[in-house]
Amino acid sequence: MNVLIRESVQHDGPSVCKLMMEQGSPDDQHRLEHRFKRYSNDSHHYIAVAEEQDELIGYVWAQDFGVHLRTGTKLCRLQELYVLPEHRSKGAGRQLFKGVLRWSHIRHATWLQWHASFSATAFMKSLAMNLSTKRDKAFPAMKSTFPQSSAHILAMHECGRLLVRYFVPNSRSPASPSPGTM
């Protein structure tokens, strides 16, 4: 599979919005395109696309929430990552995720937060997340590990979602994140 991952441009709006509609957007395409245009011009948002043979097959959207007032740590959030079902398990999602990690690192984020459905567990495992249901006494969350980093998975069963906080190692991040800074 020869997939190109690139930052989105204005003319990607209709195609990205079509992907959003395919996954069940509650809004109409006109409003989605308006938001896409606004967010794609905002430096606090990262929208990238996966393209194969001149067709968009997926996208990712992340947002920089800035520096936390009390802790001084920076949080970025992976808002959405979507790949068309017929193109899954071929590497596009992994490449989109790596793009968000690079963007978060460049922005000096301490944490990358991600809400994901439980159906994304197989994808998370493919990213080398070691999902565990063991509870940490100091921090009541399921733990997950990424290569050379740490992540905390907070199970939110009542809404069928997982909350993932991924520690983004970089020179401005604390050497050892503590649960209290999450």
mmCIF file of N, CA, C and O in Angstrom, residues 34-84:
data_model
loop_
_atom_site.group_PDB
_atom_site.id
_atom_site.type_symbol
_atom_site.label_atom_id
_atom_site.label_comp_id
_atom_site.label_asym_id
_atom_site.label_seq_id
_atom_site.Cartn_x
_atom_site.Cartn_y
_atom_site.Cartn_z
ATOM 1 N N HIS A 34 -17.474 24.351 6.861
ATOM 2 C CA HIS A 34 -17.177 25.651 7.456
ATOM 3 C C HIS A 34 -16.186 25.490 8.621
ATOM 4 O O HIS A 34 -15.202 26.234 8.724
ATOM 5 N N ARG A 35 -16.436 24.512 9.508
ATOM 6 C CA ARG A 35 -15.521 24.282 10.638
ATOM 7 C C ARG A 35 -14.157 23.805 10.146
ATOM 8 O O ARG A 35 -13.119 24.215 10.660
ATOM 9 N N PHE A 36 -14.181 22.920 9.141
ATOM 10 C CA PHE A 36 -12.917 22.430 8.594
ATOM 11 C C PHE A 36 -12.065 23.601 8.109
ATOM 12 O O PHE A 36 -10.872 23.686 8.406
ATOM 13 N N LYS A 37 -12.672 24.513 7.387
ATOM 14 C CA LYS A 37 -11.951 25.673 6.857
ATOM 15 C C LYS A 37 -11.368 26.506 8.001
ATOM 16 O O LYS A 37 -10.207 26.913 7.962
ATOM 17 N N ARG A 38 -12.161 26.726 9.041
ATOM 18 C CA ARG A 38 -11.708 27.521 10.182
ATOM 19 C C ARG A 38 -10.577 26.806 10.930
ATOM 20 O O ARG A 38 -9.542 27.405 11.235
ATOM 21 N N TYR A 39 -10.750 25.516 11.203
ATOM 22 C CA TYR A 39 -9.739 24.782 11.968
ATOM 23 C C TYR A 39 -8.461 24.575 11.167
ATOM 24 O O TYR A 39 -7.372 24.567 11.731
ATOM 25 N N SER A 40 -8.573 24.383 9.874
ATOM 26 C CA SER A 40 -7.371 24.148 9.079
ATOM 27 C C SER A 40 -6.520 25.410 8.960
ATOM 28 O O SER A 40 -5.351 25.327 8.596
ATOM 29 N N ASN A 41 -7.082 26.567 9.296
ATOM 30 C CA ASN A 41 -6.318 27.817 9.312
ATOM 31 C C ASN A 41 -5.866 28.213 10.713
ATOM 32 O O ASN A 41 -5.297 29.281 10.892
ATOM 33 N N ASP A 42 -6.126 27.386 11.704
ATOM 34 C CA ASP A 42 -5.807 27.686 13.097
ATOM 35 C C ASP A 42 -4.594 26.855 13.520
ATOM 36 O O ASP A 42 -4.629 25.622 13.458
ATOM 37 N N SER A 43 -3.527 27.495 13.946
ATOM 38 C CA SER A 43 -2.294 26.786 14.306
ATOM 39 C C SER A 43 -2.452 25.868 15.519
ATOM 40 O O SER A 43 -1.585 25.039 15.773
ATOM 41 N N HIS A 44 -3.536 25.999 16.268
ATOM 42 C CA HIS A 44 -3.777 25.124 17.415
ATOM 43 C C HIS A 44 -4.454 23.816 17.013
ATOM 44 O O HIS A 44 -4.749 22.978 17.870
ATOM 45 N N HIS A 45 -4.711 23.649 15.731
ATOM 46 C CA HIS A 45 -5.322 22.431 15.215
ATOM 47 C C HIS A 45 -4.403 21.797 14.181
ATOM 48 O O HIS A 45 -3.741 22.494 13.418
ATOM 49 N N TYR A 46 -4.374 20.478 14.187
ATOM 50 C CA TYR A 46 -3.605 19.705 13.213
ATOM 51 C C TYR A 46 -4.576 18.768 12.524
ATOM 52 O O TYR A 46 -5.224 17.940 13.180
ATOM 53 N N ILE A 47 -4.702 18.914 11.227
ATOM 54 C CA ILE A 47 -5.541 18.010 10.437
ATOM 55 C C ILE A 47 -4.655 17.451 9.337
ATOM 56 O O ILE A 47 -4.085 18.210 8.548
ATOM 57 N N ALA A 48 -4.513 16.147 9.312
ATOM 58 C CA ALA A 48 -3.730 15.487 8.280
ATOM 59 C C ALA A 48 -4.614 14.447 7.601
ATOM 60 O O ALA A 48 -5.617 13.990 8.168
ATOM 61 N N VAL A 49 -4.233 14.096 6.393
ATOM 62 C CA VAL A 49 -5.015 13.129 5.617
ATOM 63 C C VAL A 49 -4.113 11.997 5.149
ATOM 64 O O VAL A 49 -2.905 12.156 4.999
ATOM 65 N N ALA A 50 -4.748 10.854 4.936
ATOM 66 C CA ALA A 50 -4.097 9.703 4.303
ATOM 67 C C ALA A 50 -4.671 9.630 2.898
ATOM 68 O O ALA A 50 -5.891 9.592 2.715
ATOM 69 N N GLU A 51 -3.782 9.614 1.921
ATOM 70 C CA GLU A 51 -4.200 9.656 0.525
ATOM 71 C C GLU A 51 -3.585 8.471 -0.215
ATOM 72 O O GLU A 51 -2.399 8.183 -0.069
ATOM 73 N N GLU A 52 -4.429 7.782 -0.975
ATOM 74 C CA GLU A 52 -3.957 6.680 -1.802
ATOM 75 C C GLU A 52 -4.545 6.843 -3.191
ATOM 76 O O GLU A 52 -5.772 6.952 -3.343
ATOM 77 N N GLN A 53 -3.691 6.887 -4.183
ATOM 78 C CA GLN A 53 -4.112 7.052 -5.576
ATOM 79 C C GLN A 53 -5.099 8.211 -5.735
ATOM 80 O O GLN A 53 -6.183 8.052 -6.291
ATOM 81 N N ASP A 54 -4.729 9.370 -5.210
ATOM 82 C CA ASP A 54 -5.521 10.607 -5.295
ATOM 83 C C ASP A 54 -6.877 10.533 -4.607
ATOM 84 O O ASP A 54 -7.761 11.346 -4.878
ATOM 85 N N GLU A 55 -7.057 9.569 -3.703
ATOM 86 C CA GLU A 55 -8.307 9.455 -2.934
ATOM 87 C C GLU A 55 -7.973 9.544 -1.453
ATOM 88 O O GLU A 55 -7.035 8.891 -0.981
ATOM 89 N N LEU A 56 -8.735 10.360 -0.710
ATOM 90 C CA LEU A 56 -8.548 10.418 0.732
ATOM 91 C C LEU A 56 -9.193 9.192 1.353
ATOM 92 O O LEU A 56 -10.380 8.923 1.141
ATOM 93 N N ILE A 57 -8.391 8.451 2.120
ATOM 94 C CA ILE A 57 -8.886 7.223 2.748
ATOM 95 C C ILE A 57 -8.959 7.352 4.267
ATOM 96 O O ILE A 57 -9.442 6.451 4.939
ATOM 97 N N GLY A 58 -8.476 8.476 4.799
ATOM 98 C CA GLY A 58 -8.525 8.678 6.239
ATOM 99 C C GLY A 58 -8.053 10.067 6.610
ATOM 100 O O GLY A 58 -7.533 10.812 5.777
ATOM 101 N N TYR A 59 -8.274 10.396 7.870
ATOM 102 C CA TYR A 59 -7.838 11.694 8.382
ATOM 103 C C TYR A 59 -7.617 11.594 9.878
ATOM 104 O O TYR A 59 -8.075 10.672 10.550
ATOM 105 N N VAL A 60 -6.908 12.584 10.388
ATOM 106 C CA VAL A 60 -6.711 12.715 11.822
ATOM 107 C C VAL A 60 -6.833 14.190 12.161
ATOM 108 O O VAL A 60 -6.448 15.053 11.369
ATOM 109 N N TRP A 61 -7.398 14.460 13.325
ATOM 110 C CA TRP A 61 -7.531 15.838 13.801
ATOM 111 C C TRP A 61 -7.077 15.880 15.252
ATOM 112 O O TRP A 61 -7.529 15.095 16.086
ATOM 113 N N ALA A 62 -6.150 16.783 15.545
ATOM 114 C CA ALA A 62 -5.666 16.971 16.911
ATOM 115 C C ALA A 62 -5.718 18.452 17.249
ATOM 116 O O ALA A 62 -5.727 19.303 16.358
ATOM 117 N N GLN A 63 -5.740 18.728 18.540
ATOM 118 C CA GLN A 63 -5.878 20.103 19.011
ATOM 119 C C GLN A 63 -4.911 20.345 20.157
ATOM 120 O O GLN A 63 -4.742 19.509 21.040
ATOM 121 N N ASP A 64 -4.284 21.504 20.146
ATOM 122 C CA ASP A 64 -3.387 21.931 21.212
ATOM 123 C C ASP A 64 -4.207 22.722 22.223
ATOM 124 O O ASP A 64 -4.741 23.778 21.896
ATOM 125 N N PHE A 65 -4.314 22.216 23.449
ATOM 126 C CA PHE A 65 -5.077 22.896 24.489
ATOM 127 C C PHE A 65 -4.235 23.903 25.263
ATOM 128 O O PHE A 65 -4.729 24.558 26.164
ATOM 129 N N GLY A 66 -2.958 24.002 24.947
ATOM 130 C CA GLY A 66 -2.107 24.981 25.610
ATOM 131 C C GLY A 66 -1.562 24.491 26.943
ATOM 132 O O GLY A 66 -1.679 23.337 27.311
ATOM 133 N N VAL A 67 -0.965 25.430 27.669
ATOM 134 C CA VAL A 67 -0.297 25.131 28.931
ATOM 135 C C VAL A 67 -1.301 25.202 30.076
ATOM 136 O O VAL A 67 -2.068 26.153 30.190
ATOM 137 N N HIS A 68 -1.267 24.183 30.911
ATOM 138 C CA HIS A 68 -2.131 24.103 32.086
ATOM 139 C C HIS A 68 -1.720 25.186 33.077
ATOM 140 O O HIS A 68 -0.520 25.378 33.340
ATOM 141 N N LEU A 69 -2.688 25.913 33.591
ATOM 142 C CA LEU A 69 -2.420 27.034 34.492
ATOM 143 C C LEU A 69 -1.620 26.620 35.721
ATOM 144 O O LEU A 69 -0.620 27.235 36.066
ATOM 145 N N ARG A 70 -2.045 25.553 36.388
ATOM 146 C CA ARG A 70 -1.426 25.173 37.659
ATOM 147 C C ARG A 70 -0.137 24.382 37.469
ATOM 148 O O ARG A 70 0.867 24.646 38.118
ATOM 149 N N THR A 71 -0.137 23.389 36.570
ATOM 150 C CA THR A 71 1.010 22.477 36.466
ATOM 151 C C THR A 71 2.069 22.921 35.469
ATOM 152 O O THR A 71 3.202 22.463 35.541
ATOM 153 N N GLY A 72 1.697 23.753 34.513
ATOM 154 C CA GLY A 72 2.647 24.171 33.489
ATOM 155 C C GLY A 72 2.883 23.137 32.414
ATOM 156 O O GLY A 72 3.739 23.313 31.558
ATOM 157 N N THR A 73 2.144 22.035 32.464
ATOM 158 C CA THR A 73 2.281 21.012 31.429
ATOM 159 C C THR A 73 1.348 21.344 30.274
ATOM 160 O O THR A 73 0.340 22.019 30.451
ATOM 161 N N LYS A 74 1.706 20.873 29.105
ATOM 162 C CA LYS A 74 0.912 21.154 27.916
ATOM 163 C C LYS A 74 0.188 19.891 27.471
ATOM 164 O O LYS A 74 0.762 18.805 27.442
ATOM 165 N N LEU A 75 -1.077 20.063 27.097
ATOM 166 C CA LEU A 75 -1.908 18.950 26.657
ATOM 167 C C LEU A 75 -2.356 19.165 25.224
ATOM 168 O O LEU A 75 -2.881 20.227 24.882
ATOM 169 N N CYS A 76 -2.126 18.168 24.399
ATOM 170 C CA CYS A 76 -2.717 18.117 23.065
ATOM 171 C C CYS A 76 -3.710 16.964 23.087
ATOM 172 O O CYS A 76 -3.569 16.024 23.872
ATOM 173 N N ARG A 77 -4.715 17.058 22.262
ATOM 174 C CA ARG A 77 -5.735 16.007 22.245
ATOM 175 C C ARG A 77 -5.954 15.522 20.826
ATOM 176 O O ARG A 77 -6.162 16.317 19.918
ATOM 177 N N LEU A 78 -5.890 14.218 20.663
ATOM 178 C CA LEU A 78 -6.229 13.604 19.395
ATOM 179 C C LEU A 78 -7.752 13.518 19.386
ATOM 180 O O LEU A 78 -8.341 12.724 20.111
ATOM 181 N N GLN A 79 -8.371 14.362 18.604
ATOM 182 C CA GLN A 79 -9.835 14.436 18.585
ATOM 183 C C GLN A 79 -10.452 13.294 17.781
ATOM 184 O O GLN A 79 -11.432 12.701 18.199
ATOM 185 N N GLU A 80 -9.908 13.031 16.603
ATOM 186 C CA GLU A 80 -10.451 11.970 15.746
ATOM 187 C C GLU A 80 -9.351 11.371 14.896
ATOM 188 O O GLU A 80 -8.470 12.074 14.425
ATOM 189 N N LEU A 81 -9.435 10.072 14.708
ATOM 190 C CA LEU A 81 -8.598 9.361 13.759
ATOM 191 C C LEU A 81 -9.524 8.373 13.068
ATOM 192 O O LEU A 81 -10.154 7.545 13.725
ATOM 193 N N TYR A 82 -9.634 8.494 11.757
ATOM 194 C CA TYR A 82 -10.559 7.637 11.011
ATOM 195 C C TYR A 82 -9.922 7.191 9.706
ATOM 196 O O TYR A 82 -9.321 7.995 8.991
ATOM 197 N N VAL A 83 -10.057 5.906 9.421
ATOM 198 C CA VAL A 83 -9.634 5.321 8.150
ATOM 199 C C VAL A 83 -10.810 4.502 7.632
ATOM 200 O O VAL A 83 -11.472 3.798 8.402
ATOM 201 N N LEU A 84 -11.084 4.626 6.345
ATOM 202 C CA LEU A 84 -12.175 3.858 5.742
ATOM 203 C C LEU A 84 -11.997 2.370 6.064
ATOM 204 O O LEU A 84 -10.867 1.855 6.020
#
